[in-house]
């Protein structure tokens, strides 16, 4: 019933000698009661051309629709019903108020052929653009043969996808051939001739009719007669042509329940076109962001587990036939949280960044852009979860060797991609947001999380090494003081509940530094009672960059902090004291020295208050020392 069939009715129209006859084709496609029909009509004209073929097409559409509702059981029944309906409508046509007869009823317009196909799928190839092509593309995307969006344009990509589909159908045909039982011959008995199975391909009925009123000829069955049985061996081979043309039979097959979307199970180590289709579909369903390469590796297995999780299947990471059949169907369900990776942006990224920041996996704020910092935060989270997964596995199986590689048994992949399973776990109430109590001597991932969170809040500046030492304890005590907790330096539950939350207060820097390149002054502001930097506490004369080598303007924080006590400028063969980084090689520093520990150069002292440097900001020795000793790392510096 899914195989397209076509019925054609031809009319033998006769004309007087010398009459010029032209032809015109009209086609319509419609769906009635869930069945699709394609009706094509050829008309012969013997005089003036029809002025409005759209009116003729609309009339034919109404004829076909009415006939299909009652006689749409087959293409033959519908073709005959349309034939009768057209003849009836033309014979009963009446002139309108102006005495004009509809053009479709004119004697100068005669039917040459009626061709009805059902189910109807117009043959599609390069250049055949429109709704039918868009419908085909949507199905090709669903089946993993085409990437991107369905745009209704049958171009090279669609052609290549159809060729890939045709190649797959040929593989299915070969499977059927290979599954045929091979009879074991009996050498002493001459086998009787046997009939071979007949494959029913699309068929066509042709009814040739004489002019109206004449005796109709019997229908001519054009089906090819069955071949006579022969003792010659029959060679079976796939019959689908791999030409990039989507004919009606191919389309009917992929839209039918008979279509087999998978030939065999796929798992790690497999490769080829079947894996390529699987990967394309996993990406389209939001289970992967990797480019489809046809190689079934750990990321593909992870993507399969993601799909299985959200579609109620056992999470094996193996794309068995059941998994593939659901994946390549309209019933496939996408994950709740979309896959996020480098280059992504928007509210979902901002939500992830905020949680990574609050729970100690990232030190950057939330800006909605998935860049290198967010990727590093996701990798830190994945490493944390992977280590916990491995620790749990070792606890369950004490006999595992200490140096045993368990990577093949761990489901978490450290790749910087926030996949749906990872996000589900990260956003759940069960996620270990607050570690156990940590104190001097504690080590491990939770200490590293603690240090990273303290760093993000400007309390901790050492390396996040996972070792709870004196500097970590001091940072915890500073956090406790700032947040009105008991200053113990021990990260107890109360401290960490607040630390790993959106209510944690950042360290209040003692000063904010502002540099006026116009006024050649550096100003230090302290916070007021509202914790805003409005109280001017120190004004310092400076030398910023010359016009040819200006000090770059902007607001700097993540790059600022004390540097070297003495610094040698190799390019200029001079020294300076108390360097403090602004950004890169742009520094605050003292006036210049010809040698370390020697005398200052009078020119650099005399130039204070004027633009004189190569981009750095020079200060008096006293002012440079004050900045060096009183402004901790990540103090905000504004150059304007």
XYZ file of C-alpha atoms in Angstrom:
640
model
C 0.000 0.000 0.000
C 2.994 2.343 0.398
C 4.293 1.687 -3.115
C 3.292 4.520 -5.480
C 1.038 3.477 -8.316
C -0.148 5.468 -11.296
C -3.195 5.231 -13.525
C -3.309 7.089 -16.820
C -6.388 7.687 -18.966
C -5.719 8.767 -22.556
C -8.250 10.300 -24.949
C -8.167 10.065 -28.723
C -9.378 13.449 -29.899
C -10.041 13.939 -33.649
C -9.817 17.242 -35.497
C -10.558 18.532 -38.982
C -7.665 18.547 -41.389
C -5.435 21.616 -41.039
C -6.494 22.492 -37.509
C -3.513 23.526 -35.381
C -3.419 21.849 -31.996
C -1.278 22.930 -29.008
C -0.986 21.306 -25.590
C -0.838 22.589 -22.026
C -0.117 20.699 -18.780
C -1.836 21.361 -15.466
C -0.902 19.592 -12.215
C -2.232 19.630 -8.681
C -1.191 17.899 -5.476
C -3.481 17.408 -2.506
C -3.982 15.369 0.632
C -7.385 13.950 1.525
C -8.146 11.734 4.533
C -4.425 11.252 5.156
C -3.669 10.075 1.610
C -1.642 12.113 -0.890
C -2.608 12.361 -4.557
C -0.867 13.797 -7.568
C -3.030 14.562 -10.572
C -1.583 15.657 -13.902
C -3.697 16.768 -16.839
C -2.781 17.443 -20.449
C -5.126 19.602 -22.507
C -5.275 20.192 -26.253
C -6.202 23.656 -27.555
C -7.440 24.436 -31.052
C -7.962 28.219 -30.956
C -7.364 31.186 -28.648
C -5.193 30.423 -25.604
C -6.756 30.203 -22.173
C -6.456 33.569 -20.411
C -6.476 32.235 -16.855
C -5.026 28.781 -16.309
C -5.126 29.310 -12.514
C -8.926 29.248 -12.709
C -8.723 25.975 -14.651
C -6.321 24.551 -12.073
C -8.579 25.628 -9.196
C -11.570 23.978 -10.881
C -9.605 20.759 -11.389
C -8.461 20.839 -7.761
C -12.064 21.001 -6.582
C -12.964 18.120 -8.912
C -10.124 15.927 -7.626
C -10.760 16.769 -3.971
C -14.456 15.893 -4.215
C -13.712 12.651 -6.070
C -10.944 11.641 -3.624
C -13.262 11.882 -0.640
C -15.459 9.094 -2.009
C -13.381 7.309 -4.652
C -9.814 7.650 -3.400
C -9.219 3.990 -2.650
C -6.722 3.616 -5.508
C -5.254 5.578 -8.375
C -7.449 3.674 -10.849
C -10.674 4.358 -8.950
C -9.796 8.025 -8.524
C -8.779 8.458 -12.176
C -12.103 7.020 -13.344
C -14.048 9.155 -10.859
C -12.222 12.310 -12.007
C -12.916 11.368 -15.638
C -16.637 11.120 -14.942
C -16.708 14.280 -12.806
C -14.959 16.377 -15.479
C -17.281 15.135 -18.203
C -20.316 15.844 -16.014
C -19.153 19.331 -15.036
C -18.387 20.317 -18.644
C -21.722 19.028 -19.935
C -23.672 20.869 -17.215
C -21.752 24.151 -17.416
C -24.037 27.182 -17.843
C -23.236 30.710 -19.060
C -22.926 33.372 -16.362
C -24.924 36.633 -16.148
C -22.842 38.055 -18.984
C -23.513 35.033 -21.164
C -19.929 33.778 -20.874
C -19.142 30.091 -20.410
C -16.220 29.151 -18.096
C -12.988 28.589 -19.998
C -12.694 25.045 -18.636
C -15.972 24.204 -20.418
C -14.925 25.602 -23.814
C -15.177 23.279 -26.843
C -11.719 24.524 -27.854
C -10.231 22.906 -24.748
C -10.085 19.097 -24.735
C -8.528 16.599 -22.358
C -5.648 14.579 -23.735
C -4.612 12.656 -20.607
C -5.433 12.248 -16.929
C -2.660 10.794 -14.798
C -3.318 10.016 -11.129
C -0.607 8.823 -8.693
C -0.981 7.758 -5.078
C 0.748 8.009 -2.707
C 2.166 10.970 -4.589
C 5.791 11.997 -4.411
C 6.988 14.071 -7.357
C 10.373 13.087 -8.723
C 12.960 15.481 -7.318
C 16.423 16.327 -8.589
C 18.826 19.273 -8.809
C 16.871 22.432 -9.594
C 13.503 21.050 -8.391
C 12.906 23.497 -5.550
C 9.847 24.042 -3.376
C 7.716 22.455 -0.678
C 8.257 18.878 -1.864
C 12.039 19.350 -1.716
C 11.774 20.906 1.746
C 9.729 17.910 2.924
C 12.386 15.562 1.530
C 15.176 17.551 3.195
C 13.471 17.411 6.575
C 13.316 13.642 6.309
C 16.949 13.416 5.142
C 17.996 15.477 8.169
C 15.936 13.228 10.440
C 17.637 10.165 8.951
C 21.133 11.646 9.324
C 21.933 12.016 5.629
C 21.789 15.827 5.515
C 23.122 18.554 7.816
C 21.769 22.070 8.315
C 18.296 23.414 7.695
C 15.627 22.383 5.187
C 15.454 25.324 2.766
C 13.549 23.790 -0.153
C 16.558 24.214 -2.474
C 17.647 21.023 -4.233
C 21.335 21.773 -4.668
C 24.590 19.815 -4.467
C 24.254 19.079 -0.738
C 20.773 17.642 -1.128
C 21.885 15.645 -4.160
C 24.823 14.224 -2.189
C 22.476 13.339 0.692
C 20.116 11.521 -1.685
C 23.046 9.604 -3.172
C 24.095 8.583 0.341
C 20.517 7.458 1.037
C 20.428 5.475 -2.200
C 23.724 3.829 -1.249
C 22.231 2.849 2.092
C 19.097 1.430 0.435
C 21.354 -0.632 -1.816
C 22.987 -2.016 1.329
C 19.534 -2.969 2.656
C 18.766 -4.672 -0.655
C 22.048 -6.576 -0.483
C 21.162 -7.660 3.067
C 17.911 -9.146 1.755
C 19.828 -10.928 -0.992
C 22.384 -12.275 1.466
C 19.609 -13.511 3.773
C 18.088 -15.704 1.024
C 18.422 -19.383 1.902
C 20.744 -21.319 -0.371
C 19.204 -24.698 -1.253
C 21.498 -27.697 -1.013
C 21.407 -29.512 -4.395
C 20.812 -33.264 -4.521
C 23.267 -34.538 -7.138
C 21.345 -37.677 -8.082
C 18.006 -35.979 -8.617
C 17.241 -33.646 -11.491
C 15.593 -30.642 -9.833
C 12.195 -29.585 -11.050
C 12.000 -26.066 -12.514
C 10.858 -23.691 -9.815
C 9.417 -20.241 -9.926
C 11.474 -17.471 -8.358
C 9.829 -14.821 -6.181
C 8.559 -11.851 -8.116
C 9.320 -8.377 -6.742
C 6.409 -6.061 -7.354
C 7.730 -2.694 -8.486
C 5.668 0.454 -9.140
C 2.941 -0.361 -11.656
C 0.801 1.616 -14.060
C -2.639 1.128 -15.604
C -3.418 2.632 -18.986
C -6.995 3.095 -20.215
C -7.357 4.283 -23.815
C -10.746 5.837 -24.599
C -12.286 6.923 -27.847
C -14.103 10.265 -28.200
C -17.208 10.808 -26.097
C -20.053 8.496 -27.113
C -17.766 5.961 -28.780
C -17.285 2.428 -27.438
C -14.468 2.312 -24.910
C -11.676 -0.148 -25.460
C -10.788 -2.597 -22.780
C -7.990 -1.578 -20.491
C -4.570 -2.657 -21.675
C -2.498 -4.112 -18.932
C 1.055 -2.992 -19.626
C 2.635 -4.947 -16.820
C 5.492 -7.075 -18.097
C 4.642 -10.796 -18.321
C 6.330 -13.016 -15.827
C 9.483 -14.631 -17.137
C 9.249 -18.324 -17.796
C 10.941 -20.527 -15.289
C 14.398 -21.559 -16.311
C 17.044 -23.823 -14.950
C 19.655 -21.092 -15.382
C 20.800 -19.706 -12.001
C 19.263 -16.397 -11.077
C 21.696 -13.649 -10.059
C 20.261 -11.162 -7.592
C 21.682 -7.648 -7.214
C 20.558 -4.345 -5.657
C 18.317 -2.418 -8.030
C 18.257 1.104 -6.563
C 20.219 3.524 -8.732
C 22.638 5.833 -6.938
C 22.023 8.882 -9.103
C 20.978 11.601 -6.633
C 17.413 11.656 -7.981
C 14.655 11.142 -5.414
C 11.988 9.285 -7.366
C 8.543 8.525 -6.001
C 9.384 4.994 -4.863
C 12.448 6.129 -2.900
C 10.458 8.870 -1.158
C 7.537 6.567 -0.428
C 9.930 4.108 1.198
C 11.646 6.580 3.542
C 8.277 8.025 4.629
C 6.762 4.593 5.265
C 6.795 2.360 8.340
C 8.667 -0.222 6.286
C 11.842 1.889 6.208
C 14.703 0.310 8.149
C 16.764 3.091 9.690
C 19.494 0.816 11.037
C 21.141 -2.345 9.763
C 23.197 -3.283 12.834
C 24.395 -2.128 16.236
C 27.186 0.469 16.349
C 29.718 0.879 19.167
C 33.176 2.243 20.017
C 35.730 1.422 17.347
C 33.239 1.330 14.468
C 33.606 3.709 11.546
C 32.025 4.516 8.205
C 28.881 6.058 6.756
C 26.574 4.531 9.363
C 28.553 6.227 12.144
C 28.578 9.466 10.149
C 24.761 9.443 9.969
C 24.549 8.624 13.668
C 26.813 11.552 14.578
C 24.901 14.009 12.382
C 21.637 13.072 14.034
C 23.101 13.253 17.547
C 24.299 16.776 16.787
C 20.915 17.782 15.366
C 19.239 16.502 18.549
C 21.520 18.572 20.796
C 23.481 15.612 22.136
C 26.835 16.537 20.585
C 28.769 19.516 19.226
C 31.545 17.534 17.541
C 31.948 17.557 13.793
C 30.766 14.283 12.256
C 33.881 12.328 11.228
C 32.541 8.771 10.881
C 34.648 7.454 13.769
C 32.892 6.078 16.877
C 35.005 7.292 19.798
C 34.433 8.229 23.439
C 32.645 11.487 22.568
C 30.212 9.654 20.297
C 29.565 7.074 23.020
C 28.907 9.927 25.464
C 26.475 11.543 22.990
C 24.660 8.206 22.588
C 24.325 7.913 26.372
C 22.887 11.424 26.460
C 20.285 10.503 23.855
C 19.444 7.232 25.618
C 19.028 9.063 28.926
C 16.425 11.463 27.570
C 14.564 8.831 25.605
C 14.053 6.251 28.334
C 16.661 3.773 27.067
C 19.394 1.993 28.968
C 22.473 4.236 28.994
C 24.985 1.872 27.428
C 26.744 4.215 24.998
C 26.135 1.558 22.334
C 23.935 2.636 19.438
C 21.951 -0.560 19.078
C 19.226 -0.902 16.461
C 16.550 0.148 18.955
C 18.449 3.335 19.815
C 19.075 4.181 16.167
C 15.474 3.507 15.162
C 14.260 6.017 17.746
C 17.016 8.520 16.941
C 16.126 8.454 13.224
C 12.445 9.164 13.855
C 10.103 11.996 14.646
C 9.660 10.619 18.175
C 13.234 11.390 19.268
C 13.369 13.681 22.315
C 16.003 16.372 22.733
C 17.685 16.966 26.138
C 16.274 19.455 28.650
C 19.490 21.484 28.792
C 21.079 22.271 25.427
C 24.680 21.370 24.715
C 27.015 24.319 25.349
C 30.517 24.676 23.917
C 33.019 27.290 22.790
C 31.323 29.934 20.681
C 27.896 29.552 22.295
C 26.223 32.604 23.807
C 23.049 33.722 25.545
C 21.106 33.163 28.738
C 22.007 29.450 29.024
C 25.715 30.277 28.918
C 25.252 33.047 31.490
C 23.451 30.639 33.819
C 26.301 28.127 33.514
C 28.959 30.803 34.080
C 27.230 32.093 37.208
C 27.059 28.628 38.763
C 30.659 27.786 37.812
C 31.751 31.042 39.438
C 29.722 30.596 42.630
C 30.726 26.970 43.165
C 34.448 27.509 42.717
C 35.097 26.105 39.250
C 35.713 29.414 37.474
C 37.169 32.788 38.383
C 35.464 34.811 35.639
C 32.115 36.537 35.864
C 29.013 35.860 33.781
C 28.903 37.648 30.420
C 26.916 35.127 28.354
C 29.839 34.355 26.014
C 31.365 30.847 26.060
C 35.066 31.614 25.698
C 38.360 30.200 26.950
C 37.603 31.062 30.587
C 34.251 29.261 30.532
C 35.822 26.265 28.811
C 38.461 26.110 31.544
C 35.705 26.259 34.178
C 33.816 23.385 32.555
C 37.030 21.343 32.366
C 37.605 21.984 36.083
C 34.078 20.746 36.814
C 34.544 17.671 34.610
C 37.865 16.851 36.270
C 36.230 17.204 39.680
C 33.357 14.859 38.755
C 35.663 12.386 37.021
C 37.910 12.173 40.088
C 34.882 11.547 42.299
C 33.631 8.893 39.867
C 36.994 7.133 39.926
C 37.197 7.336 43.732
C 33.758 5.754 44.026
C 34.714 2.960 41.633
C 37.891 2.193 43.590
C 35.930 2.179 46.848
C 33.459 -0.335 45.397
C 36.256 -2.553 44.045
C 39.136 -2.529 46.560
C 41.158 -4.937 44.463
C 41.859 -2.411 41.701
C 45.568 -1.700 41.397
C 46.571 1.824 42.449
C 48.174 2.560 39.068
C 45.382 0.937 37.010
C 43.996 3.079 34.160
C 40.220 3.271 34.624
C 39.499 5.778 31.856
C 37.505 3.255 29.803
C 35.168 2.689 32.769
C 34.485 6.358 33.500
C 31.583 8.136 31.834
C 32.699 11.753 32.400
C 34.773 13.155 29.553
C 37.086 16.128 30.208
C 36.673 18.158 27.015
C 35.365 21.567 28.070
C 31.931 20.887 26.574
C 28.944 21.268 28.876
C 26.756 18.419 27.692
C 23.179 17.866 28.947
C 24.050 15.069 31.393
C 26.782 17.212 32.944
C 24.407 20.185 33.206
C 21.633 18.080 34.718
C 23.994 16.885 37.433
C 25.506 20.326 37.973
C 22.113 22.034 38.335
C 20.566 19.342 40.541
C 19.955 19.716 44.255
C 22.090 16.607 44.832
C 25.247 18.207 43.438
C 27.938 18.492 46.164
C 27.845 22.294 46.261
C 29.394 22.476 49.737
C 32.308 20.166 50.621
C 33.009 18.788 54.076
C 34.927 20.954 56.583
C 38.376 21.935 55.334
C 41.305 23.198 57.408
C 45.069 23.485 57.532
C 46.519 20.229 56.189
C 43.506 19.308 54.019
C 44.225 18.430 50.388
C 42.366 17.492 47.243
C 39.833 18.726 44.722
C 37.609 20.375 47.314
C 40.514 22.463 48.591
C 41.241 23.492 45.004
C 37.594 24.531 44.625
C 37.844 26.534 47.835
C 41.015 28.277 46.684
C 39.553 29.040 43.270
C 36.455 30.570 44.857
C 38.563 32.668 47.259
C 40.676 33.788 44.299
C 37.568 34.859 42.366
C 36.464 36.903 45.365
C 39.908 38.557 45.668
C 40.964 36.944 48.957
C 43.553 34.452 47.668
C 46.409 35.085 45.217
C 48.623 32.020 45.371
C 48.455 29.030 43.049
C 45.317 26.866 43.371
C 47.277 23.733 44.256
C 44.731 21.867 46.381
C 46.862 22.160 49.544
C 45.327 24.006 52.527
C 48.248 25.996 53.954
C 48.883 29.290 55.727
C 47.886 31.499 52.785
C 44.626 29.595 52.294
C 43.843 29.885 56.004
C 44.546 33.643 55.898
C 42.261 34.041 52.871
C 39.496 32.130 54.673
C 39.938 34.325 57.762
C 39.778 37.471 55.598
C 36.604 36.186 53.986
C 35.106 35.443 57.404
C 35.964 38.935 58.650
C 34.510 40.606 55.580
C 31.331 38.514 55.832
C 30.937 38.940 59.623
C 31.771 35.345 60.584
C 34.068 34.057 63.302
C 37.657 34.591 62.059
C 38.971 31.048 62.555
C 40.716 30.422 59.229
C 38.894 27.070 59.171
C 36.410 26.514 56.334
C 33.535 25.041 58.295
C 30.049 24.381 56.914
C 28.749 27.836 57.823
C 31.658 29.511 56.079
C 31.374 27.379 52.951
C 27.592 27.685 52.731
C 28.092 31.417 52.366
C 31.283 31.192 50.297
C 29.660 28.982 47.645
C 26.634 31.231 47.187
C 25.581 34.383 45.437
C 25.577 36.220 48.787
C 29.333 35.950 49.329
C 30.869 39.427 49.591
C 34.008 40.110 47.580
C 37.084 41.454 49.284
C 36.963 45.200 49.549
C 40.195 46.549 48.122
C 41.676 49.375 50.185
C 42.026 51.662 47.175
C 41.077 52.284 43.573
C 43.771 53.939 41.442
C 42.956 56.434 38.692
C 45.504 57.854 36.234
C 44.888 61.156 34.437
C 47.007 61.302 31.279
C 45.865 64.881 30.739
C 46.639 66.121 34.257
C 49.692 63.847 34.727
C 48.460 62.805 38.140
C 47.685 59.500 39.860
C 44.837 59.523 42.394
C 44.140 56.941 45.098
C 40.521 56.679 46.281
C 39.335 54.797 49.368
C 35.805 53.399 49.832
C 33.170 55.453 51.619
C 30.458 54.200 53.989
C 28.573 52.837 50.957
C 31.701 50.943 49.819
C 32.073 53.211 46.807
C 35.482 54.665 45.970
C 34.810 58.381 46.449
C 37.310 59.417 49.188
C 40.490 60.855 47.679
C 43.366 59.933 50.011
C 46.483 60.465 47.917
C 47.498 62.508 44.855
C 50.746 61.629 43.067
C 52.612 63.480 40.308
C 53.504 61.154 37.396
C 54.908 60.858 33.891
C 52.754 58.829 31.491
C 53.673 57.827 27.942
C 54.664 60.376 25.340
C 52.270 61.109 22.470
C 54.274 58.734 20.275
C 54.203 55.990 22.936
C 51.014 56.653 24.918
C 49.889 54.843 28.047
C 46.888 52.692 26.941
C 43.604 53.907 28.371
C 41.066 51.605 29.976
C 40.011 49.894 33.186
C 42.288 47.120 34.453
C 41.795 44.690 37.314
C 42.594 41.062 36.561
C 46.125 41.993 35.429
C 47.140 44.394 38.205
C 49.404 43.720 41.167
C 52.837 44.205 42.770
C 55.837 43.090 40.722
C 59.623 43.309 41.220
C 61.373 45.347 43.876
C 64.000 46.287 41.281
C 63.396 46.029 37.548
C 65.911 46.335 34.708
C 64.789 47.780 31.356
C 67.152 46.010 28.984
C 66.091 48.023 25.948
C 66.836 51.314 27.685
C 69.682 50.093 29.955
C 68.202 51.580 33.105
C 66.614 50.497 36.390
C 63.493 51.355 38.387
C 62.079 50.443 41.794
C 58.732 49.140 43.033
C 57.114 47.930 39.825
C 53.388 47.372 39.833
C 51.687 45.772 36.824
C 48.868 47.519 34.978
C 48.714 45.230 31.950
C 51.403 43.321 30.111
C 54.614 45.379 30.039
C 52.789 48.571 31.079
C 53.808 49.252 34.697
C 53.805 51.734 37.525
C 57.388 52.230 38.662
C 59.695 54.733 40.266
C 61.819 57.315 38.487
C 64.832 55.832 36.709
C 68.299 54.767 37.883
C 71.448 54.394 35.856
C 72.424 51.399 37.967
C 70.792 49.217 40.590
C 71.115 50.934 43.951
C 72.760 53.962 42.359
C 71.515 57.523 42.029
C 68.276 58.486 40.255
C 68.536 60.186 36.879
C 67.710 63.843 37.313
C 65.932 64.021 33.949
C 63.311 61.454 35.013
C 62.754 63.365 38.273
C 62.497 66.695 36.475
C 60.015 65.252 33.930
C 57.461 64.244 36.587
C 54.269 66.078 35.722
C 54.946 65.770 31.961
C 54.488 62.970 29.407
C 57.915 61.394 29.197
C 57.765 57.567 29.288
C 57.455 54.817 26.692
C 54.029 53.825 28.027
C 54.621 53.099 31.708
C 53.573 55.415 34.533
C 56.555 56.855 36.435
C 56.198 57.993 40.035
C 58.491 59.360 42.688
C 60.256 56.683 44.691
C 58.077 57.434 47.706
C 54.813 57.211 45.714
C 55.892 54.079 43.860
C 56.720 52.409 47.190
C 53.351 53.421 48.660
C 51.496 51.897 45.697
C 53.640 48.754 45.830
C 52.971 48.184 49.536
C 49.342 49.260 49.827
C 47.568 48.051 46.684
C 47.105 44.259 46.544
C 46.686 42.193 43.451
C 43.583 42.883 41.339
C 43.250 46.456 42.547
C 41.233 48.398 39.986
C 43.330 50.795 37.898
C 41.595 53.268 35.604
C 43.644 55.103 32.961
C 41.789 57.959 31.304
